mmCIF file of C-alpha atoms in Angstrom:
data_model
loop_
_atom_site.group_PDB
_atom_site.id
_atom_site.type_symbol
_atom_site.label_atom_id
_atom_site.label_comp_id
_atom_site.label_asym_id
_atom_site.label_seq_id
_atom_site.Cartn_x
_atom_site.Cartn_y
_atom_site.Cartn_z
ATOM 1 C CA UNK A 1 12.896 2.082 -16.550
ATOM 2 C CA UNK A 2 12.677 4.468 -19.522
ATOM 3 C CA UNK A 3 14.771 7.555 -18.969
ATOM 4 C CA UNK A 4 11.706 9.748 -19.023
ATOM 5 C CA UNK A 5 10.071 8.085 -16.018
ATOM 6 C CA UNK A 6 12.403 9.586 -13.462
ATOM 7 C CA UNK A 7 11.493 10.822 -9.930
ATOM 8 C CA UNK A 8 11.614 14.479 -11.107
ATOM 9 C CA UNK A 9 9.968 14.049 -14.452
ATOM 10 C CA UNK A 10 6.857 12.327 -12.986
ATOM 11 C CA UNK A 11 6.493 14.367 -9.856
ATOM 12 C CA UNK A 12 3.380 16.524 -9.579
ATOM 13 C CA UNK A 13 1.589 18.762 -7.000
ATOM 14 C CA UNK A 14 -1.992 19.143 -6.271
ATOM 15 C CA UNK A 15 -3.119 22.013 -3.974
ATOM 16 C CA UNK A 16 -5.986 21.175 -1.706
ATOM 17 C CA UNK A 17 -7.770 22.854 1.195
ATOM 18 C CA UNK A 18 -5.798 20.573 3.468
ATOM 19 C CA UNK A 19 -2.365 21.121 2.083
ATOM 20 C CA UNK A 20 -0.404 20.014 -1.019
ATOM 21 C CA UNK A 21 -0.723 16.444 -2.126
ATOM 22 C CA UNK A 22 2.321 15.270 -4.213
ATOM 23 C CA UNK A 23 2.040 12.418 -6.590
ATOM 24 C CA UNK A 24 3.767 10.746 -9.591
ATOM 25 C CA UNK A 25 2.070 10.568 -12.916
ATOM 26 C CA UNK A 26 3.072 8.562 -16.062
ATOM 27 C CA UNK A 27 1.227 7.092 -19.043
ATOM 28 C CA UNK A 28 -2.075 7.773 -20.812
ATOM 29 C CA UNK A 29 -5.388 5.852 -20.767
ATOM 30 C CA UNK A 30 -7.856 4.981 -17.989
ATOM 31 C CA UNK A 31 -6.798 6.377 -14.653
ATOM 32 C CA UNK A 32 -5.080 3.926 -12.303
ATOM 33 C CA UNK A 33 -4.598 5.078 -8.689
ATOM 34 C CA UNK A 34 -1.570 3.466 -6.874
ATOM 35 C CA UNK A 35 -1.546 3.629 -3.056
ATOM 36 C CA UNK A 36 1.492 2.952 -1.000
ATOM 37 C CA UNK A 37 1.932 0.953 2.248
ATOM 38 C CA UNK A 38 3.399 2.158 5.536
ATOM 39 C CA UNK A 39 6.715 1.512 7.369
ATOM 40 C CA UNK A 40 9.978 3.301 7.807
ATOM 41 C CA UNK A 41 10.982 5.484 4.851
ATOM 42 C CA UNK A 42 8.015 4.382 2.623
ATOM 43 C CA UNK A 43 6.884 6.446 -0.278
ATOM 44 C CA UNK A 44 4.667 5.698 -3.182
ATOM 45 C CA UNK A 45 7.587 6.167 -5.605
ATOM 46 C CA UNK A 46 9.591 3.514 -3.719
ATOM 47 C CA UNK A 47 6.774 1.019 -3.687
ATOM 48 C CA UNK A 48 5.939 1.298 -7.377
ATOM 49 C CA UNK A 49 8.825 2.942 -9.335
ATOM 50 C CA UNK A 50 9.946 -0.498 -10.679
ATOM 51 C CA UNK A 51 6.291 -1.211 -11.944
ATOM 52 C CA UNK A 52 5.432 2.217 -13.329
ATOM 53 C CA UNK A 53 6.882 1.802 -16.795
ATOM 54 C CA UNK A 54 4.837 -1.318 -17.628
ATOM 55 C CA UNK A 55 1.558 -0.091 -16.170
ATOM 56 C CA UNK A 56 2.035 3.378 -17.994
ATOM 57 C CA UNK A 57 1.797 1.483 -21.267
ATOM 58 C CA UNK A 58 -1.833 0.940 -20.498
ATOM 59 C CA UNK A 59 -2.986 3.461 -17.894
ATOM 60 C CA UNK A 60 -2.558 6.983 -16.658
ATOM 61 C CA UNK A 61 -0.836 5.949 -13.499
ATOM 62 C CA UNK A 62 -1.237 8.235 -10.478
ATOM 63 C CA UNK A 63 0.973 7.326 -7.520
ATOM 64 C CA UNK A 64 -0.316 9.272 -4.608
ATOM 65 C CA UNK A 65 1.907 10.214 -1.597
ATOM 66 C CA UNK A 66 -0.159 10.150 1.558
ATOM 67 C CA UNK A 67 0.078 12.866 4.153
ATOM 68 C CA UNK A 68 2.240 12.008 7.072
ATOM 69 C CA UNK A 69 4.905 10.076 5.201
ATOM 70 C CA UNK A 70 7.319 12.995 4.500
ATOM 71 C CA UNK A 71 6.472 13.848 0.875
ATOM 72 C CA UNK A 72 2.978 15.380 0.763
ATOM 73 C CA UNK A 73 2.232 18.220 3.241
ATOM 74 C CA UNK A 74 1.952 16.890 6.810
ATOM 75 C CA UNK A 75 -1.370 16.242 8.573
ATOM 76 C CA UNK A 76 -2.652 16.911 12.049
ATOM 77 C CA UNK A 77 -4.629 13.650 11.866
ATOM 78 C CA UNK A 78 -3.449 10.094 12.526
ATOM 79 C CA UNK A 79 -1.881 9.409 9.057
ATOM 80 C CA UNK A 80 -3.967 6.197 8.577
ATOM 81 C CA UNK A 81 -7.113 8.131 9.517
ATOM 82 C CA UNK A 82 -6.127 10.833 7.069
ATOM 83 C CA UNK A 83 -5.369 8.626 4.119
ATOM 84 C CA UNK A 84 -8.802 7.817 2.922
ATOM 85 C CA UNK A 85 -9.836 11.323 2.924
ATOM 86 C CA UNK A 86 -6.720 12.361 1.029
ATOM 87 C CA UNK A 87 -7.325 9.781 -1.653
ATOM 88 C CA UNK A 88 -10.901 11.092 -2.222
ATOM 89 C CA UNK A 89 -9.672 14.652 -2.103
ATOM 90 C CA UNK A 90 -7.053 13.698 -4.706
ATOM 91 C CA UNK A 91 -9.518 12.191 -7.011
ATOM 92 C CA UNK A 92 -11.876 15.150 -6.618
ATOM 93 C CA UNK A 93 -8.979 17.591 -7.209
ATOM 94 C CA UNK A 94 -8.101 15.837 -10.569
ATOM 95 C CA UNK A 95 -11.786 15.559 -11.566
ATOM 96 C CA UNK A 96 -11.817 11.761 -11.575
ATOM 97 C CA UNK A 97 -15.137 10.123 -11.074
ATOM 98 C CA UNK A 98 -13.993 6.552 -11.266
ATOM 99 C CA UNK A 99 -10.604 4.810 -11.205
ATOM 100 C CA UNK A 100 -8.977 1.445 -10.821
ATOM 101 C CA UNK A 101 -6.919 1.190 -7.685
ATOM 102 C CA UNK A 102 -3.855 -0.788 -6.653
ATOM 103 C CA UNK A 103 -3.069 -0.658 -2.982
ATOM 104 C CA UNK A 104 -0.023 -2.117 -1.186
ATOM 105 C CA UNK A 105 -0.518 -3.315 2.413
ATOM 106 C CA UNK A 106 -1.983 -0.208 4.214
ATOM 107 C CA UNK A 107 -2.752 1.203 0.844
ATOM 108 C CA UNK A 108 -4.898 -1.879 0.062
ATOM 109 C CA UNK A 109 -6.751 -1.340 3.266
ATOM 110 C CA UNK A 110 -7.361 2.386 2.347
ATOM 111 C CA UNK A 111 -8.314 1.477 -1.154
ATOM 112 C CA UNK A 112 -10.859 -1.075 0.206
ATOM 113 C CA UNK A 113 -12.377 1.413 2.604
ATOM 114 C CA UNK A 114 -12.686 3.984 -0.152
ATOM 115 C CA UNK A 115 -14.412 1.328 -2.373
ATOM 116 C CA UNK A 116 -16.779 0.522 0.525
ATOM 117 C CA UNK A 117 -17.657 4.232 1.257
ATOM 118 C CA UNK A 118 -17.675 5.284 -2.403
ATOM 119 C CA UNK A 119 -18.739 2.263 -4.419
ATOM 120 C CA UNK A 120 -19.137 4.209 -7.713
ATOM 121 C CA UNK A 121 -15.655 5.524 -7.634
ATOM 122 C CA UNK A 122 -13.691 2.308 -7.792
ATOM 123 C CA UNK A 123 -14.118 0.086 -10.740
ATOM 124 C CA UNK A 124 -11.563 -2.610 -10.059
ATOM 125 C CA UNK A 125 -9.431 -3.078 -6.941
ATOM 126 C CA UNK A 126 -6.174 -4.836 -6.540
ATOM 127 C CA UNK A 127 -4.586 -5.418 -3.132
ATOM 128 C CA UNK A 128 -1.144 -6.578 -2.268
ATOM 129 C CA UNK A 129 -1.192 -8.348 1.075
ATOM 130 C CA UNK A 130 -2.372 -6.627 4.249
ATOM 131 C CA UNK A 131 -6.186 -6.864 3.934
ATOM 132 C CA UNK A 132 -8.316 -9.142 6.125
ATOM 133 C CA UNK A 133 -7.414 -10.453 9.565
ATOM 134 C CA UNK A 134 -5.163 -13.188 10.980
ATOM 135 C CA UNK A 135 -7.130 -16.442 11.131
ATOM 136 C CA UNK A 136 -4.469 -19.078 12.139
ATOM 137 C CA UNK A 137 -1.320 -16.989 12.710
ATOM 138 C CA UNK A 138 -0.641 -14.824 15.776
ATOM 139 C CA UNK A 139 -1.092 -11.088 15.552
ATOM 140 C CA UNK A 140 0.880 -8.936 15.284
ATOM 141 C CA UNK A 141 3.090 -10.746 12.758
ATOM 142 C CA UNK A 142 6.879 -10.785 12.999
ATOM 143 C CA UNK A 143 7.315 -7.835 10.545
ATOM 144 C CA UNK A 144 4.839 -5.654 12.586
ATOM 145 C CA UNK A 145 6.743 -6.402 15.791
ATOM 146 C CA UNK A 146 10.067 -5.377 14.108
ATOM 147 C CA UNK A 147 8.350 -2.221 12.821
ATOM 148 C CA UNK A 148 7.271 -1.295 16.353
ATOM 149 C CA UNK A 149 10.790 -1.946 17.729
ATOM 150 C CA UNK A 150 12.318 0.300 15.150
ATOM 151 C CA UNK A 151 9.851 3.048 15.604
ATOM 152 C CA UNK A 152 10.399 3.073 19.450
ATOM 153 C CA UNK A 153 14.220 2.929 19.006
ATOM 154 C CA UNK A 154 15.230 3.886 15.452
ATOM 155 C CA UNK A 155 18.628 2.278 14.715
ATOM 156 C CA UNK A 156 20.094 1.318 11.433
ATOM 157 C CA UNK A 157 20.343 -2.381 12.673
ATOM 158 C CA UNK A 158 16.646 -2.252 13.626
ATOM 159 C CA UNK A 159 15.789 -0.879 10.096
ATOM 160 C CA UNK A 160 17.785 -3.690 8.371
ATOM 161 C CA UNK A 161 15.995 -6.304 10.561
ATOM 162 C CA UNK A 162 12.603 -4.870 9.588
ATOM 163 C CA UNK A 163 13.591 -4.689 5.870
ATOM 164 C CA UNK A 164 14.618 -8.318 5.877
ATOM 165 C CA UNK A 165 11.282 -9.345 7.388
ATOM 166 C CA UNK A 166 9.498 -7.702 4.325
ATOM 167 C CA UNK A 167 11.209 -10.014 1.786
ATOM 168 C CA UNK A 168 11.777 -13.741 0.971
ATOM 169 C CA UNK A 169 15.210 -13.220 -0.636
ATOM 170 C CA UNK A 170 17.519 -11.008 1.668
ATOM 171 C CA UNK A 171 19.425 -9.975 -1.594
ATOM 172 C CA UNK A 172 16.444 -7.767 -2.240
ATOM 173 C CA UNK A 173 17.532 -5.478 0.551
ATOM 174 C CA UNK A 174 20.395 -3.500 -1.020
ATOM 175 C CA UNK A 175 22.607 -0.824 0.453
ATOM 176 C CA UNK A 176 20.894 1.741 -1.624
ATOM 177 C CA UNK A 177 17.532 0.580 -0.207
ATOM 178 C CA UNK A 178 18.788 0.743 3.345
ATOM 179 C CA UNK A 179 20.325 4.289 2.815
ATOM 180 C CA UNK A 180 17.277 5.824 1.176
ATOM 181 C CA UNK A 181 14.982 4.339 3.730
ATOM 182 C CA UNK A 182 17.164 5.447 6.717
ATOM 183 C CA UNK A 183 17.316 8.982 5.465
ATOM 184 C CA UNK A 184 13.549 9.306 5.236
ATOM 185 C CA UNK A 185 12.720 7.292 8.249
ATOM 186 C CA UNK A 186 14.871 9.342 10.657
ATOM 187 C CA UNK A 187 13.612 12.678 9.444
ATOM 188 C CA UNK A 188 12.131 14.205 12.587
ATOM 189 C CA UNK A 189 8.693 14.913 11.157
ATOM 190 C CA UNK A 190 8.362 11.553 9.482
ATOM 191 C CA UNK A 191 9.605 9.710 12.663
ATOM 192 C CA UNK A 192 7.039 11.630 14.832
ATOM 193 C CA UNK A 193 4.256 10.669 12.382
ATOM 194 C CA UNK A 194 5.422 7.013 12.418
ATOM 195 C CA UNK A 195 5.308 7.005 16.238
ATOM 196 C CA UNK A 196 1.622 7.956 15.971
ATOM 197 C CA UNK A 197 1.047 4.866 13.927
ATOM 198 C CA UNK A 198 3.508 2.179 15.014
ATOM 199 C CA UNK A 199 4.997 3.139 18.365
ATOM 200 C CA UNK A 200 4.271 0.396 20.945
ATOM 201 C CA UNK A 201 2.062 2.874 22.979
ATOM 202 C CA UNK A 202 0.150 3.868 19.899
ATOM 203 C CA UNK A 203 -0.475 0.338 18.827
ATOM 204 C CA UNK A 204 -1.677 -0.609 22.338
ATOM 205 C CA UNK A 205 -4.065 2.387 22.395
ATOM 206 C CA UNK A 206 -5.337 1.539 18.954
ATOM 207 C CA UNK A 207 -6.033 -2.190 20.033
ATOM 208 C CA UNK A 208 -7.875 -0.972 23.105
ATOM 209 C CA UNK A 209 -10.021 1.572 21.032
ATOM 210 C CA UNK A 210 -10.855 -1.120 18.506
ATOM 211 C CA UNK A 211 -11.902 -3.535 21.270
ATOM 212 C CA UNK A 212 -14.172 -0.910 22.699
ATOM 213 C CA UNK A 213 -15.614 0.398 19.420
ATOM 214 C CA UNK A 214 -19.230 -0.289 18.351
ATOM 215 C CA UNK A 215 -18.279 0.241 14.644
ATOM 216 C CA UNK A 216 -17.517 -2.969 12.811
ATOM 217 C CA UNK A 217 -14.026 -3.337 11.423
ATOM 218 C CA UNK A 218 -13.775 -2.822 7.601
ATOM 219 C CA UNK A 219 -12.957 -6.497 7.128
ATOM 220 C CA UNK A 220 -16.466 -7.354 8.539
ATOM 221 C CA UNK A 221 -18.050 -5.284 5.782
ATOM 222 C CA UNK A 222 -16.328 -6.860 2.794
ATOM 223 C CA UNK A 223 -19.559 -8.497 1.661
ATOM 224 C CA UNK A 224 -20.737 -5.012 0.649
ATOM 225 C CA UNK A 225 -17.758 -4.379 -1.679
ATOM 226 C CA UNK A 226 -19.031 -3.745 -5.185
ATOM 227 C CA UNK A 227 -15.627 -3.542 -7.063
ATOM 228 C CA UNK A 228 -14.294 -6.560 -8.868
ATOM 229 C CA UNK A 229 -11.345 -7.495 -6.675
ATOM 230 C CA UNK A 230 -7.950 -9.176 -7.227
ATOM 231 C CA UNK A 231 -6.094 -10.074 -4.029
ATOM 232 C CA UNK A 232 -2.368 -10.681 -4.465
ATOM 233 C CA UNK A 233 -0.105 -12.169 -1.751
ATOM 234 C CA UNK A 234 3.357 -13.462 -1.129
ATOM 235 C CA UNK A 235 3.185 -17.034 0.171
ATOM 236 C CA UNK A 236 6.117 -16.271 2.549
ATOM 237 C CA UNK A 237 4.754 -12.846 3.983
ATOM 238 C CA UNK A 238 5.987 -12.395 7.484
ATOM 239 C CA UNK A 239 4.270 -8.944 7.993
ATOM 240 C CA UNK A 240 0.835 -9.999 6.888
ATOM 241 C CA UNK A 241 0.587 -13.739 7.016
ATOM 242 C CA UNK A 242 -1.191 -15.300 4.085
ATOM 243 C CA UNK A 243 -4.118 -16.744 6.156
ATOM 244 C CA UNK A 244 -5.297 -13.160 6.520
ATOM 245 C CA UNK A 245 -6.472 -13.616 2.888
ATOM 246 C CA UNK A 246 -9.164 -16.271 3.957
ATOM 247 C CA UNK A 247 -11.859 -13.786 5.192
ATOM 248 C CA UNK A 248 -11.722 -11.404 2.188
ATOM 249 C CA UNK A 249 -11.571 -14.461 -0.211
ATOM 250 C CA UNK A 250 -14.757 -15.838 1.328
ATOM 251 C CA UNK A 251 -16.683 -12.594 1.835
ATOM 252 C CA UNK A 252 -15.912 -10.263 -1.073
ATOM 253 C CA UNK A 253 -18.608 -10.976 -3.759
ATOM 254 C CA UNK A 254 -16.411 -10.787 -6.837
ATOM 255 C CA UNK A 255 -12.923 -11.713 -5.918
ATOM 256 C CA UNK A 256 -10.025 -13.747 -7.168
ATOM 257 C CA UNK A 257 -6.736 -14.527 -5.417
ATOM 258 C CA UNK A 258 -3.243 -15.044 -6.784
ATOM 259 C CA UNK A 259 -0.562 -16.297 -4.323
ATOM 260 C CA UNK A 260 3.125 -15.946 -5.389
ATOM 261 C CA UNK A 261 5.744 -18.413 -4.144
ATOM 262 C CA UNK A 262 9.073 -17.516 -2.832
ATOM 263 C CA UNK A 263 7.826 -14.061 -1.978
ATOM 264 C CA UNK A 264 7.355 -11.925 0.999
ATOM 265 C CA UNK A 265 5.355 -8.743 1.620
ATOM 266 C CA UNK A 266 6.583 -6.762 -1.331
ATOM 267 C CA UNK A 267 5.010 -8.864 -4.124
ATOM 268 C CA UNK A 268 5.332 -6.078 -6.743
ATOM 269 C CA UNK A 269 9.110 -6.023 -6.135
ATOM 270 C CA UNK A 270 9.999 -9.668 -5.483
ATOM 271 C CA UNK A 271 7.756 -11.130 -8.100
ATOM 272 C CA UNK A 272 7.702 -8.081 -10.264
ATOM 273 C CA UNK A 273 7.036 -9.755 -13.723
ATOM 274 C CA UNK A 274 4.524 -12.361 -12.658
ATOM 275 C CA UNK A 275 2.695 -9.803 -10.448
ATOM 276 C CA UNK A 276 2.557 -7.217 -13.288
ATOM 277 C CA UNK A 277 1.294 -9.869 -15.635
ATOM 278 C CA UNK A 278 -1.503 -11.007 -13.314
ATOM 279 C CA UNK A 279 -2.536 -7.536 -12.411
ATOM 280 C CA UNK A 280 -2.615 -6.308 -16.093
ATOM 281 C CA UNK A 281 -4.620 -9.397 -17.088
ATOM 282 C CA UNK A 282 -7.176 -8.516 -14.424
ATOM 283 C CA UNK A 283 -7.376 -4.863 -15.025
ATOM 284 C CA UNK A 284 -7.667 -5.075 -18.798
ATOM 285 C CA UNK A 285 -10.007 -8.110 -18.989
ATOM 286 C CA UNK A 286 -13.319 -7.207 -20.706
ATOM 287 C CA UNK A 287 -16.330 -7.139 -18.333
ATOM 288 C CA UNK A 288 -18.652 -10.070 -18.848
ATOM 289 C CA UNK A 289 -21.692 -9.084 -20.899
#
């Protein structure tokens, strides 16, 4: 990574009526919003810091830190419920009418929901795992179960088990990654927020509420998605099994799918170069006349 693209040099703040949103900015050109996933110690910077330099050659990259994950100001809402509103508030605050969006896992779901609700604001959409629903594989997946176990009983060993479920190659999980994730994941405020999302009681309550809801789930509305979409996935994903991709692949009107071999949930990390090439080709491709 070029020396200038450090955590400190790219960090920005945007004051909003619901607290400060922090983000990282790099590059010039069309705006590219990058939304992170969830899980212990996650941040937008940790999801995308390895990709930022390459994308910054083509785009004004904006890596938003969602409220409730320990970087932006906290939220009283359930962090997943607050994320979509935060993304729109962020775009409004920066005066951006339309952006391309990359979303990892939860961030992909949020990006999809924003694109469904505000179709004119998302030109092209890239998702990394996570969207859709399990078709053949049981739910929740192995990685989600380990995430729930860690959230209920946060131990260093539990964190390592969860991190290993995120990747195909265990060498990806370094001591540095473990240490920085552990520090953030065990921060009292961040841990309390995580329990609202992934504690076993919270997950059971969410499943019960969804079963009783009259509102269709977002994945049942994908036929209304206007944005050109690229779905990217790790073939060996143990968090969001690759068969989840089948519903979006069939129902999103303008969609292409790229599946990367020998790759777990963090496609942008484990298949960094190949993923970046595929995404840049998609985002910079000229629209058909």
